[in-house]
Amino acid sequence: SAVISQKPSRDICQRGTSLTIQCQVDSQVTMMFWYRQQPGQSLTLIATANQGSEATYESGFVIDKFPISRPNLTFSTLTVSNMSPEDSSIYLCSVLNRTYEQYFGPGTRLTVT
Amino acid sequence: TQLLEQSPQFLSIQEGENLTVYCNSSSVFSSLQWYRQEPGEGPVLLVTVVTGGEVKKLKRLTFQFGDARKDSSLHITAAQPGDTGLYLCAGSYGQNFVFGPGTRLSVLP
């Protein structure tokens, strides 16, 4: 399994600002994902972070709102832009290993006031 | 769109009781994973089942994948307060995953 860390672990932000979340993996991985988990809910996939190319976004999520970078095989960032209270969620990064098992980071708990 | 349903949605039991949670779909998956998520943490992978009819045991947890690879169950024997958490199933088809809504389990001492 991979060891995944996220920064920050939590933050409280004001409406209209942006927050960048970092995800670091202890080994090189091909597939990295970003999920959102709203309070009391399951996980919703935001996008697949592709190394060296633009992220692949799921329906309902757009690059202007959630820009993603993937500069190498161990690191990715997700930015939540122009935040509103509806963006208050836990944001999780995950990786896929060679046997298609998915491992998650500890999450970033975001509160927008 | 492939969907996963989980039941029950909530479950509160006493320590020492047994329980089963279910994960169902009308779609066939190449594999299915179970996760447990505790408050303030990310989901932790418990098991992956791949073969129809497969049964895997992890201490007091028993996982079964349906013969048709559309459904799965998780059985916990003699539940303990440390089993408390959100149990998520996720069906995969290649590199794509779909998550169920989760079963929130509370084991009371």
Coordinates of N, CA, C and O in Angstrom, one line a residue, chain B residues 6-101:
Chain B
Q6 N -26.4 0.5 -0.6 CA -25.9 -0.1 0.6 C -27.1 -0.1 1.6 O -27.8 0.8 1.7
S7 N -27.1 -1.2 2.4 CA -28.2 -1.3 3.4 C -27.6 -2.1 4.6 O -26.8 -3.0 4.4
P8 N -28.0 -1.8 5.8 CA -28.8 -0.6 6.1 C -28.0 0.7 6.0 O -26.8 0.6 5.9
Q9 N -28.7 1.8 6.1 CA -28.0 3.1 6.0 C -27.3 3.4 7.3 O -26.2 3.9 7.4
F10 N -28.0 3.1 8.4 CA -27.5 3.3 9.8 C -27.8 2.0 10.6 O -28.7 1.3 10.3
L11 N -26.8 1.7 11.5 CA -27.0 0.5 12.3 C -26.3 0.8 13.7 O -25.1 1.2 13.7
S12 N -27.1 0.6 14.7 CA -26.6 0.8 16.1 C -26.8 -0.5 16.8 O -27.9 -0.9 16.9
I13 N -25.7 -1.0 17.3 CA -25.8 -2.3 18.0 C -25.0 -2.3 19.3 O -24.2 -1.4 19.5
Q14 N -25.2 -3.3 20.1 CA -24.5 -3.5 21.3 C -23.2 -4.3 21.1 O -23.2 -5.2 20.2
E15 N -22.2 -4.0 21.8 CA -20.9 -4.8 21.8 C -21.2 -6.3 21.9 O -22.0 -6.7 22.7
G16 N -20.6 -7.1 21.0 CA -20.8 -8.5 21.1 C -21.8 -9.1 20.1 O -21.8 -10.3 19.9
E17 N -22.6 -8.2 19.6 CA -23.6 -8.7 18.6 C -23.0 -8.9 17.2 O -21.9 -8.4 16.9
N18 N -23.7 -9.7 16.4 CA -23.2 -9.9 15.0 C -24.0 -9.0 14.1 O -25.2 -8.6 14.4
L19 N -23.5 -8.7 12.9 CA -24.2 -7.8 12.0 C -23.8 -8.2 10.6 O -22.7 -8.7 10.3
T20 N -24.6 -7.8 9.6 CA -24.3 -8.0 8.2 C -24.8 -6.7 7.5 O -25.9 -6.2 7.7
V21 N -23.9 -6.2 6.6 CA -24.3 -5.0 5.8 C -24.1 -5.5 4.3 O -23.3 -6.4 4.0
Y22 N -24.9 -4.9 3.5 CA -25.1 -5.3 2.1 C -24.7 -4.2 1.1 O -25.0 -3.0 1.4
C23 N -24.2 -4.7 0.0 CA -23.9 -3.7 -1.1 C -24.4 -4.4 -2.4 O -24.1 -5.5 -2.7
N24 N -25.3 -3.7 -3.1 CA -26.0 -4.2 -4.2 C -26.0 -3.3 -5.4 O -26.0 -2.1 -5.3
S25 N -26.0 -4.0 -6.6 CA -26.0 -3.2 -7.8 C -26.7 -4.0 -8.9 O -26.7 -5.3 -8.8
S26 N -27.1 -3.4 -9.9 CA -27.7 -4.1 -11.1 C -26.5 -4.3 -12.1 O -26.8 -5.0 -13.1
S27 N -25.4 -3.8 -11.8 CA -24.3 -3.8 -12.7 C -23.2 -4.9 -12.3 O -23.1 -5.1 -11.1
V28 N -22.5 -5.4 -13.2 CA -21.4 -6.3 -12.9 C -20.1 -5.5 -12.8 O -19.8 -4.6 -13.6
F29 N -19.3 -5.8 -11.7 CA -18.1 -5.2 -11.5 C -16.9 -6.2 -11.7 O -17.1 -7.4 -11.4
S30 N -15.8 -5.7 -12.1 CA -14.6 -6.5 -12.2 C -14.0 -6.8 -10.8 O -13.4 -7.9 -10.6
S31 N -14.2 -5.9 -9.8 CA -13.9 -6.2 -8.4 C -14.7 -5.3 -7.5 O -15.3 -4.4 -8.0
L32 N -14.6 -5.6 -6.2 CA -15.4 -4.8 -5.3 C -14.5 -4.6 -4.1 O -13.9 -5.6 -3.6
Q33 N -14.5 -3.4 -3.5 CA -13.7 -3.1 -2.4 C -14.6 -2.7 -1.2 O -15.6 -2.0 -1.5
W34 N -14.1 -3.0 0.0 CA -14.8 -2.5 1.2 C -13.8 -1.6 1.9 O -12.6 -1.9 2.1
Y35 N -14.3 -0.4 2.4 CA -13.5 0.5 3.2 C -14.2 0.8 4.5 O -15.4 0.7 4.6
R36 N -13.4 1.2 5.5 CA -14.0 1.7 6.7 C -13.4 3.1 6.9 O -12.2 3.3 6.8
Q37 N -14.2 4.1 7.2 CA -13.8 5.4 7.4 C -14.2 5.9 8.8 O -15.4 5.8 9.2
E38 N -13.3 6.3 9.6 CA -13.5 6.9 10.9 C -13.6 8.4 10.8 O -13.0 9.0 9.9
P39 N -14.2 9.0 11.8 CA -14.4 10.5 11.7 C -13.0 11.2 11.6 O -12.1 10.9 12.4
G40 N -12.9 12.1 10.7 CA -11.6 12.9 10.5 C -10.5 12.2 9.8 O -9.4 12.7 9.7
E41 N -10.9 11.0 9.3 CA -9.9 10.2 8.5 C -10.3 9.9 7.1 O -11.5 10.0 6.8
G42 N -9.4 9.5 6.3 CA -9.8 9.0 5.0 C -10.2 7.6 5.0 O -9.9 6.9 6.0
P43 N -10.9 7.1 4.0 CA -11.3 5.7 4.0 C -10.1 4.8 4.0 O -9.1 5.0 3.3
V44 N -10.2 3.7 4.7 CA -9.1 2.7 4.8 C -9.5 1.4 4.1 O -10.6 0.9 4.5
L45 N -8.8 0.9 3.2 CA -9.1 -0.3 2.4 C -9.1 -1.5 3.4 O -8.1 -1.8 4.0
L46 N -10.2 -2.2 3.4 CA -10.3 -3.5 4.2 C -10.0 -4.7 3.4 O -9.2 -5.6 3.8
V47 N -10.6 -4.8 2.2 CA -10.5 -6.0 1.4 C -10.9 -5.7 -0.1 O -11.7 -4.7 -0.3
T48 N -10.3 -6.5 -1.0 CA -10.8 -6.5 -2.4 C -11.2 -7.9 -2.7 O -10.5 -8.8 -2.4
V49 N -12.4 -8.0 -3.3 CA -12.9 -9.3 -3.8 C -13.0 -9.2 -5.3 O -13.4 -8.2 -5.8
V50 N -12.6 -10.3 -5.9 CA -12.5 -10.3 -7.4 C -13.3 -11.4 -8.1 O -13.9 -11.1 -9.1
T51 N -13.3 -12.5 -7.5 CA -14.0 -13.7 -8.1 C -15.4 -13.9 -7.6 O -15.6 -13.8 -6.4
G52 N -16.3 -14.1 -8.5 CA -17.7 -14.4 -8.1 C -17.8 -15.5 -7.1 O -17.2 -16.6 -7.3
G53 N -18.5 -15.3 -6.0 CA -18.6 -16.4 -5.0 C -17.5 -16.3 -4.0 O -17.5 -17.1 -3.0
E54 N -16.5 -15.5 -4.2 CA -15.3 -15.4 -3.3 C -15.7 -15.0 -1.9 O -16.6 -14.1 -1.7
V55 N -15.1 -15.7 -0.9 CA -15.3 -15.3 0.5 C -13.9 -15.0 1.1 O -13.0 -15.8 0.9
K56 N -13.8 -13.9 1.7 CA -12.5 -13.5 2.4 C -12.8 -13.2 3.9 O -13.8 -12.6 4.2
K57 N -11.9 -13.7 4.7 CA -12.0 -13.4 6.1 C -10.9 -12.6 6.6 O -9.7 -12.8 6.3
L58 N -11.2 -11.6 7.5 CA -10.2 -10.7 8.0 C -10.5 -10.6 9.5 O -11.4 -9.8 9.9
K59 N -10.0 -11.5 10.3 CA -10.3 -11.6 11.7 C -11.8 -11.8 11.9 O -12.3 -12.8 11.5
R60 N -12.5 -10.9 12.5 CA -13.9 -11.0 12.8 C -14.8 -10.6 11.6 O -16.0 -10.6 11.7
L61 N -14.2 -10.2 10.5 CA -14.9 -9.7 9.4 C -14.9 -10.7 8.3 O -13.8 -11.3 7.9
T62 N -16.0 -11.0 7.7 CA -16.2 -11.9 6.6 C -16.8 -11.2 5.4 O -17.9 -10.6 5.5
F63 N -16.2 -11.2 4.3 CA -16.6 -10.5 3.1 C -17.0 -11.6 2.0 O -16.3 -12.6 1.8
Q64 N -18.1 -11.4 1.3 CA -18.5 -12.3 0.3 C -18.8 -11.5 -1.0 O -19.5 -10.4 -0.9
F65 N -18.4 -12.0 -2.1 CA -18.7 -11.4 -3.4 C -19.8 -12.3 -4.1 O -19.6 -13.5 -4.1
G66 N -20.9 -11.7 -4.6 CA -21.9 -12.5 -5.2 C -21.4 -13.3 -6.4 O -20.5 -12.9 -7.1
D67 N -22.1 -14.4 -6.7 CA -21.7 -15.2 -7.8 C -21.7 -14.4 -9.1 O -20.8 -14.7 -10.0
A68 N -22.6 -13.5 -9.3 CA -22.7 -12.7 -10.5 C -21.9 -11.5 -10.5 O -21.9 -10.7 -11.4
R69 N -21.2 -11.3 -9.4 CA -20.3 -10.1 -9.2 C -21.1 -8.8 -9.3 O -20.6 -7.8 -9.8
K70 N -22.3 -8.8 -8.7 CA -23.1 -7.6 -8.7 C -23.4 -7.1 -7.2 O -23.9 -6.0 -7.0
D71 N -23.1 -8.0 -6.3 CA -23.4 -7.7 -4.9 C -22.4 -8.2 -4.0 O -21.6 -9.1 -4.3
S72 N -22.4 -7.7 -2.8 CA -21.4 -8.2 -1.8 C -22.0 -8.0 -0.4 O -22.9 -7.2 -0.2
S73 N -21.4 -8.7 0.6 CA -21.9 -8.5 2.0 C -20.6 -8.5 2.9 O -19.6 -9.1 2.5
L74 N -20.8 -7.8 4.0 CA -19.8 -7.8 5.0 C -20.4 -8.2 6.3 O -21.4 -7.6 6.8
H75 N -19.9 -9.3 6.9 CA -20.4 -9.8 8.2 C -19.4 -9.6 9.3 O -18.2 -9.9 9.1
I76 N -19.8 -9.0 10.4 CA -18.9 -8.8 11.5 C -19.4 -9.6 12.7 O -20.6 -9.5 13.0
T77 N -18.6 -10.4 13.2 CA -18.9 -11.3 14.3 C -18.4 -10.6 15.6 O -17.3 -10.0 15.7
A78 N -19.3 -10.7 16.6 CA -18.9 -10.1 18.0 C -18.4 -8.7 17.9 O -17.2 -8.4 18.2
A79 N -19.2 -7.8 17.4 CA -18.8 -6.4 17.1 C -18.2 -5.8 18.4 O -18.6 -6.0 19.5
Q80 N -17.2 -4.9 18.1 CA -16.6 -4.2 19.2 C -16.7 -2.7 18.9 O -16.8 -2.2 17.8
P81 N -16.6 -1.8 20.0 CA -16.7 -0.4 19.8 C -15.7 0.1 18.7 O -16.0 1.1 18.0
G82 N -14.5 -0.5 18.6 CA -13.6 -0.1 17.6 C -14.0 -0.4 16.2 O -13.4 0.1 15.2
D83 N -15.1 -1.1 16.0 CA -15.6 -1.3 14.6 C -16.5 -0.2 14.2 O -16.9 -0.1 13.0
T84 N -16.8 0.8 15.1 CA -17.6 1.9 14.7 C -17.0 2.7 13.6 O -15.8 2.9 13.5
G85 N -17.8 3.1 12.6 CA -17.3 3.9 11.5 C -18.3 3.8 10.3 O -19.4 3.2 10.4
L86 N -17.9 4.4 9.2 CA -18.7 4.4 8.0 C -18.1 3.3 7.1 O -16.9 3.4 6.8
Y87 N -18.9 2.4 6.7 CA -18.4 1.3 5.8 C -18.9 1.6 4.4 O -20.1 1.7 4.2
L88 N -17.9 1.7 3.5 CA -18.2 2.0 2.1 C -17.8 0.8 1.2 O -16.8 0.2 1.4
C89 N -18.7 0.5 0.3 CA -18.3 -0.4 -0.7 C -18.1 0.4 -2.0 O -18.7 1.4 -2.2
A90 N -17.2 -0.1 -2.8 CA -16.8 0.5 -4.1 C -16.7 -0.5 -5.2 O -15.9 -1.5 -5.0
G91 N -17.4 -0.4 -6.2 CA -17.3 -1.3 -7.3 C -16.3 -0.7 -8.4 O -16.4 0.5 -8.6
S92 N -15.5 -1.6 -8.9 CA -14.6 -1.1 -9.9 C -14.8 -1.8 -11.3 O -15.1 -3.0 -11.3
Y93 N -14.5 -1.1 -12.3 CA -14.5 -1.6 -13.6 C -13.2 -1.0 -14.3 O -13.3 0.2 -14.8
G94 N -12.1 -1.7 -14.2 CA -10.9 -1.1 -14.7 C -10.4 -0.1 -13.7 O -10.3 -0.3 -12.5
Q95 N -10.1 1.1 -14.2 CA -9.6 2.2 -13.4 C -10.7 3.1 -12.9 O -10.4 4.1 -12.3
N96 N -11.9 2.7 -13.1 CA -13.0 3.5 -12.7 C -13.7 2.9 -11.5 O -13.8 1.7 -11.4
F97 N -14.2 3.7 -10.6 CA -14.8 3.3 -9.3 C -16.1 4.0 -9.1 O -16.3 5.2 -9.5
V98 N -17.0 3.3 -8.5 CA -18.3 3.9 -8.1 C -18.5 3.5 -6.6 O -18.3 2.3 -6.3
F99 N -18.8 4.5 -5.8 CA -18.9 4.2 -4.3 C -20.4 4.2 -4.0 O -21.2 4.9 -4.5
G100 N -20.7 3.3 -3.0 CA -22.0 3.3 -2.4 C -22.1 4.4 -1.4 O -21.1 5.1 -1.1
P101 N -23.4 4.6 -0.9 CA -23.6 5.7 0.0 C -23.1 5.4 1.4 O -23.0 6.4 2.2

